[in-house]
Tab-separated table of C-alpha atoms in Angstrom:
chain	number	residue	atom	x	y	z
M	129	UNK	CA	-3.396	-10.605	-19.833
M	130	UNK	CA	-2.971	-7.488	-17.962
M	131	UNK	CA	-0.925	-7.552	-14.821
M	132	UNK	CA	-3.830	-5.847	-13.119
M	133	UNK	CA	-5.611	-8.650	-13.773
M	134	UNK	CA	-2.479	-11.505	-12.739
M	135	UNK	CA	-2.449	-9.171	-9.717
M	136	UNK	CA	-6.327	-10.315	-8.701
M	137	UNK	CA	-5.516	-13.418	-9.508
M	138	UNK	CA	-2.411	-13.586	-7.376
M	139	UNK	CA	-4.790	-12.099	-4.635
M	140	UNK	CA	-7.720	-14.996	-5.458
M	141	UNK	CA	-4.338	-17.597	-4.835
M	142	UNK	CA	-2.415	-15.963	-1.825
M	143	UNK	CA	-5.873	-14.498	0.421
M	144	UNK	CA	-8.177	-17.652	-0.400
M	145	UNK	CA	-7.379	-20.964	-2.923
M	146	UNK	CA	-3.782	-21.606	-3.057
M	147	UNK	CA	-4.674	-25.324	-3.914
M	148	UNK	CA	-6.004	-23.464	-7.455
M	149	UNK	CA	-2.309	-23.995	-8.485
M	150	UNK	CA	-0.783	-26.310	-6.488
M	151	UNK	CA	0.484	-24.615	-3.791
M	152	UNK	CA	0.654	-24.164	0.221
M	153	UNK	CA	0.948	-21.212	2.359
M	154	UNK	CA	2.723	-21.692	5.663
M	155	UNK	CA	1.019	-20.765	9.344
M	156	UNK	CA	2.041	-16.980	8.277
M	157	UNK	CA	0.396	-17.099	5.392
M	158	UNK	CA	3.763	-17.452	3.118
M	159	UNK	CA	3.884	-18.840	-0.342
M	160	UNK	CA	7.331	-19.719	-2.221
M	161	UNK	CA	7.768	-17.219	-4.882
M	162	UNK	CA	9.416	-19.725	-7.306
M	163	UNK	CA	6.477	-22.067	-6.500
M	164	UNK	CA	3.967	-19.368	-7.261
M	165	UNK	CA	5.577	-18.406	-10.415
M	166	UNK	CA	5.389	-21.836	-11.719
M	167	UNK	CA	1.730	-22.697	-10.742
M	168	UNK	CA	0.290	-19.325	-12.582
M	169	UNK	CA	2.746	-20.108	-15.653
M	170	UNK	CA	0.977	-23.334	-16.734
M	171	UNK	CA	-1.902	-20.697	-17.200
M	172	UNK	CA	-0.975	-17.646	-18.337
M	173	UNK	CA	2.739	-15.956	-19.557
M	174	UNK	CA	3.880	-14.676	-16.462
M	175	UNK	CA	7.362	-14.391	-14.779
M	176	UNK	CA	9.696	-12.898	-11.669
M	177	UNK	CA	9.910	-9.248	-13.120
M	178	UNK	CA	5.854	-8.933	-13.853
M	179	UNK	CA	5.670	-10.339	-10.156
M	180	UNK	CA	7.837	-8.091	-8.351
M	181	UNK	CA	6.438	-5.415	-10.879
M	182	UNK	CA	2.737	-6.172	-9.257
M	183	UNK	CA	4.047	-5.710	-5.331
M	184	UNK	CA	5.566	-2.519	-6.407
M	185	UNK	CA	2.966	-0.872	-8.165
M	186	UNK	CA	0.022	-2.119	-6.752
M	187	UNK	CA	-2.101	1.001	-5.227
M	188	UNK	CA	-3.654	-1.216	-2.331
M	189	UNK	CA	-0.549	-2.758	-1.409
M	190	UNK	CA	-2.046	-5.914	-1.093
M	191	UNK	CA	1.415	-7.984	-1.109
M	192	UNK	CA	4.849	-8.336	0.701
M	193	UNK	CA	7.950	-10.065	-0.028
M	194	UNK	CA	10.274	-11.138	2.961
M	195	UNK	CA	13.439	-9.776	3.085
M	196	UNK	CA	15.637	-12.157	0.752
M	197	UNK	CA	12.247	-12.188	-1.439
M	198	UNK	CA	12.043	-15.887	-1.743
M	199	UNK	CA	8.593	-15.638	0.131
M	200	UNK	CA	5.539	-13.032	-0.579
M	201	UNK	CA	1.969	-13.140	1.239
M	202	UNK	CA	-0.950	-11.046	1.003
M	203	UNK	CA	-1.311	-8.367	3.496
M	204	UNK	CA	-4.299	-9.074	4.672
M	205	UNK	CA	-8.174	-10.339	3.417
M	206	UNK	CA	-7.766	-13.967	3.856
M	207	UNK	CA	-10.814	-15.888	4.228
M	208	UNK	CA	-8.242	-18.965	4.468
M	209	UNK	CA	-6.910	-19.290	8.323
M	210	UNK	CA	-3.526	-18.142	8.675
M	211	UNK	CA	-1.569	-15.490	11.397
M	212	UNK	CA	-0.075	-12.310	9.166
M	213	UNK	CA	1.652	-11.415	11.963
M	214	UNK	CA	-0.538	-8.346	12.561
M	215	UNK	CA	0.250	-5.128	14.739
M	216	UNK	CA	-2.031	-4.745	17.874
M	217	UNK	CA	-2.707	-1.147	18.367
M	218	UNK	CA	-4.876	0.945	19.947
M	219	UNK	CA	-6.978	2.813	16.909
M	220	UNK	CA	-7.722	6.610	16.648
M	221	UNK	CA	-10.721	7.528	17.824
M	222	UNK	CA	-12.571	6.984	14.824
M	223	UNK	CA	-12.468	4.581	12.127
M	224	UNK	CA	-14.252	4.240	8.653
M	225	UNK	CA	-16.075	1.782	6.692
M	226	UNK	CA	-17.279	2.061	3.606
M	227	UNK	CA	-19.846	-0.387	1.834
M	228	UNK	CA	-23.000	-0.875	-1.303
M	229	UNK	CA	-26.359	0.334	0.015
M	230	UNK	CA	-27.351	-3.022	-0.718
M	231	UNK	CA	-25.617	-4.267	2.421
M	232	UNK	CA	-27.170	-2.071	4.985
M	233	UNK	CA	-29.850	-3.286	5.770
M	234	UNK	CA	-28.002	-6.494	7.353
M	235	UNK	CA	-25.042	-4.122	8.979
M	236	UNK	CA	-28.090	-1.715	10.806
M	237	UNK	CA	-29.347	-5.477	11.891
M	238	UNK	CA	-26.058	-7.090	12.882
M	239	UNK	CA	-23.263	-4.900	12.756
M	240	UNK	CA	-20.303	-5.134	10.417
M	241	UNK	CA	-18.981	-9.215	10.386
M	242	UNK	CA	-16.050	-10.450	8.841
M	243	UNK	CA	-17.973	-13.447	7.021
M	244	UNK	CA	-15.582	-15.119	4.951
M	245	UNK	CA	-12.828	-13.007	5.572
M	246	UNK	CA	-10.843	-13.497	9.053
M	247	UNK	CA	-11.155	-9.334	10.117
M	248	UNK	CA	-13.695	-6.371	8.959
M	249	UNK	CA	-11.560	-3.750	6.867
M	250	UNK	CA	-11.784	-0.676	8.067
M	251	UNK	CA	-9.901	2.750	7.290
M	252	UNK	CA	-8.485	6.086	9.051
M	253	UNK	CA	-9.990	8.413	6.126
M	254	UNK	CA	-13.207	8.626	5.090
M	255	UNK	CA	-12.185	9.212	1.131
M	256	UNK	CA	-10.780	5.635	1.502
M	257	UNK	CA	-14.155	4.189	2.825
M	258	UNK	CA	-16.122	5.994	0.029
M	259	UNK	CA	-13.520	4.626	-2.596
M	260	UNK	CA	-14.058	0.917	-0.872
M	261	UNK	CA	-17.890	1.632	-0.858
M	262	UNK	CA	-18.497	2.505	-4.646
M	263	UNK	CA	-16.911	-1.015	-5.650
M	264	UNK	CA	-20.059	-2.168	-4.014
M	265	UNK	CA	-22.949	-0.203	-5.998
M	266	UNK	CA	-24.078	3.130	-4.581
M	267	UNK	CA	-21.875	3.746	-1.533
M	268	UNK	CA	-22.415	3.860	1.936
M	269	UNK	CA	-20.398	5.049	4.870
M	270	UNK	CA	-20.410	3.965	8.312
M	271	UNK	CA	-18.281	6.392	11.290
M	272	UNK	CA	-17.018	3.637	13.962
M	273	UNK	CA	-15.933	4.678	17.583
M	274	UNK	CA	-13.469	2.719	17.337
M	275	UNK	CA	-12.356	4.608	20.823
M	276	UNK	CA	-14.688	3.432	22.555
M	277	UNK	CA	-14.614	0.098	21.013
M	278	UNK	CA	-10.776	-0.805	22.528
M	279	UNK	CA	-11.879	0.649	25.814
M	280	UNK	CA	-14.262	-1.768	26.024
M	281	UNK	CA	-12.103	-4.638	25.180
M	282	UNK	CA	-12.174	-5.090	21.254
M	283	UNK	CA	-9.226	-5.772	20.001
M	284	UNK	CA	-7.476	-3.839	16.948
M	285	UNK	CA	-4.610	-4.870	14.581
M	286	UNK	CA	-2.522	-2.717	11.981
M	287	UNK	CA	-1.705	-3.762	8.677
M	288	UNK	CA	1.328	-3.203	7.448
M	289	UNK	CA	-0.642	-1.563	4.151
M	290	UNK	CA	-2.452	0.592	6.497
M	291	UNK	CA	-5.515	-0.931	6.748
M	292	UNK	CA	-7.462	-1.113	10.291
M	293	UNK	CA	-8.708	-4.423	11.063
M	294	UNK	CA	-10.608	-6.080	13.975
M	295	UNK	CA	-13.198	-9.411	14.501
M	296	UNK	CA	-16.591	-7.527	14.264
M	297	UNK	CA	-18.284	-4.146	14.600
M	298	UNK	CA	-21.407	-4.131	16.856
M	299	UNK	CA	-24.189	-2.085	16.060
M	300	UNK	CA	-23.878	0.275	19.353
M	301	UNK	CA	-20.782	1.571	17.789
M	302	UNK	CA	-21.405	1.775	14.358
M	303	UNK	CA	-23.177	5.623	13.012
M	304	UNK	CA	-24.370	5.948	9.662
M	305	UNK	CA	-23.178	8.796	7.728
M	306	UNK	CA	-25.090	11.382	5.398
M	307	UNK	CA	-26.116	9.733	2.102
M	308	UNK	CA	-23.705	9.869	-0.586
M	309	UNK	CA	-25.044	11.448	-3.787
């Protein structure tokens, strides 16, 4: 098994079904690493190195140890309930959200929702947003005043991966951009 594929399935444990090996998160969304070792080893070869070879590599960043590295979470993405700890900020002006054409028709009805994740995802470059977008069929991109969004009270939070996150979009700020060919 690839560790690109352990790494999903570290993300499937530590963002939504830690129970799938036997494990608990704490209020912060904290797993034991020795804990989590053990649970994916009575499935599939897997050890500390491949693990701390996965939080180092991964493009996305989805993971962090703590500081001794006896504990690692997911950055963010949970659909489970748990605090991350995340950075209120005020966002830049704009923000970016990319998404399968397949989708809009329920975003230009309802705005962007978090369904079963706790936050919508959003990004500071639009590249980002069209990279997020084509892992959902033929992309989409959405330009959020995101500005005018905190002025009027919606609250924003920093990842420490860099990834923009807040409760829901509403349409009146949302602006669809060009098609994407």
């Amino acid at each position: 098994m690839s560790l690109d594929s352990i790494s999903k399935y570290i993300s499937l444990i530590l963002r939504h079904k830690p129970e799938q090996i036997g494990i608990k998160l704490d209020q912060n969304g904290w797993a034991d690493v020795e804990e989590l070792i053990k649970g994916i080893q009575k499935t599939k070869h897997f050890n500390r190195q491949m693990l701390e070879e996965i939080v180092r590599t991964d493009a996305k960043q989805r993971y962090s140890f703590n500081e001794d590295k006896t504990k690692i979470r997911a950055n963010q993405g949970h659909s489970i309930s748990v605090d991350v700890e995340l950075e209120e900020r005020i966002p830049p002006d704009y923000l970016w959200h990319g998404t399968g054409q397949k989708y809009t028709n329920s975003i230009e009805k309802q705005g962007l929702l978090a369904k079963t994740r706790l936050y919508v995802h959003l990004s500071e470059e639009k590249q980002t947003a069209l990279v997020v977008g084509k892992r959902h069929g033929k992309p989409v991109i959405y330009r959020i005043n995101s500005k005018k969004m905190s002025e009027d009270g919606y609250l924003f939070y920093y990842s420490v991966n860099g990834v923009w996150l807040t409760k829901e979009v509403p349409i009146k700020y949302l602006e669809r951009c060009q098609e994407i060919k």
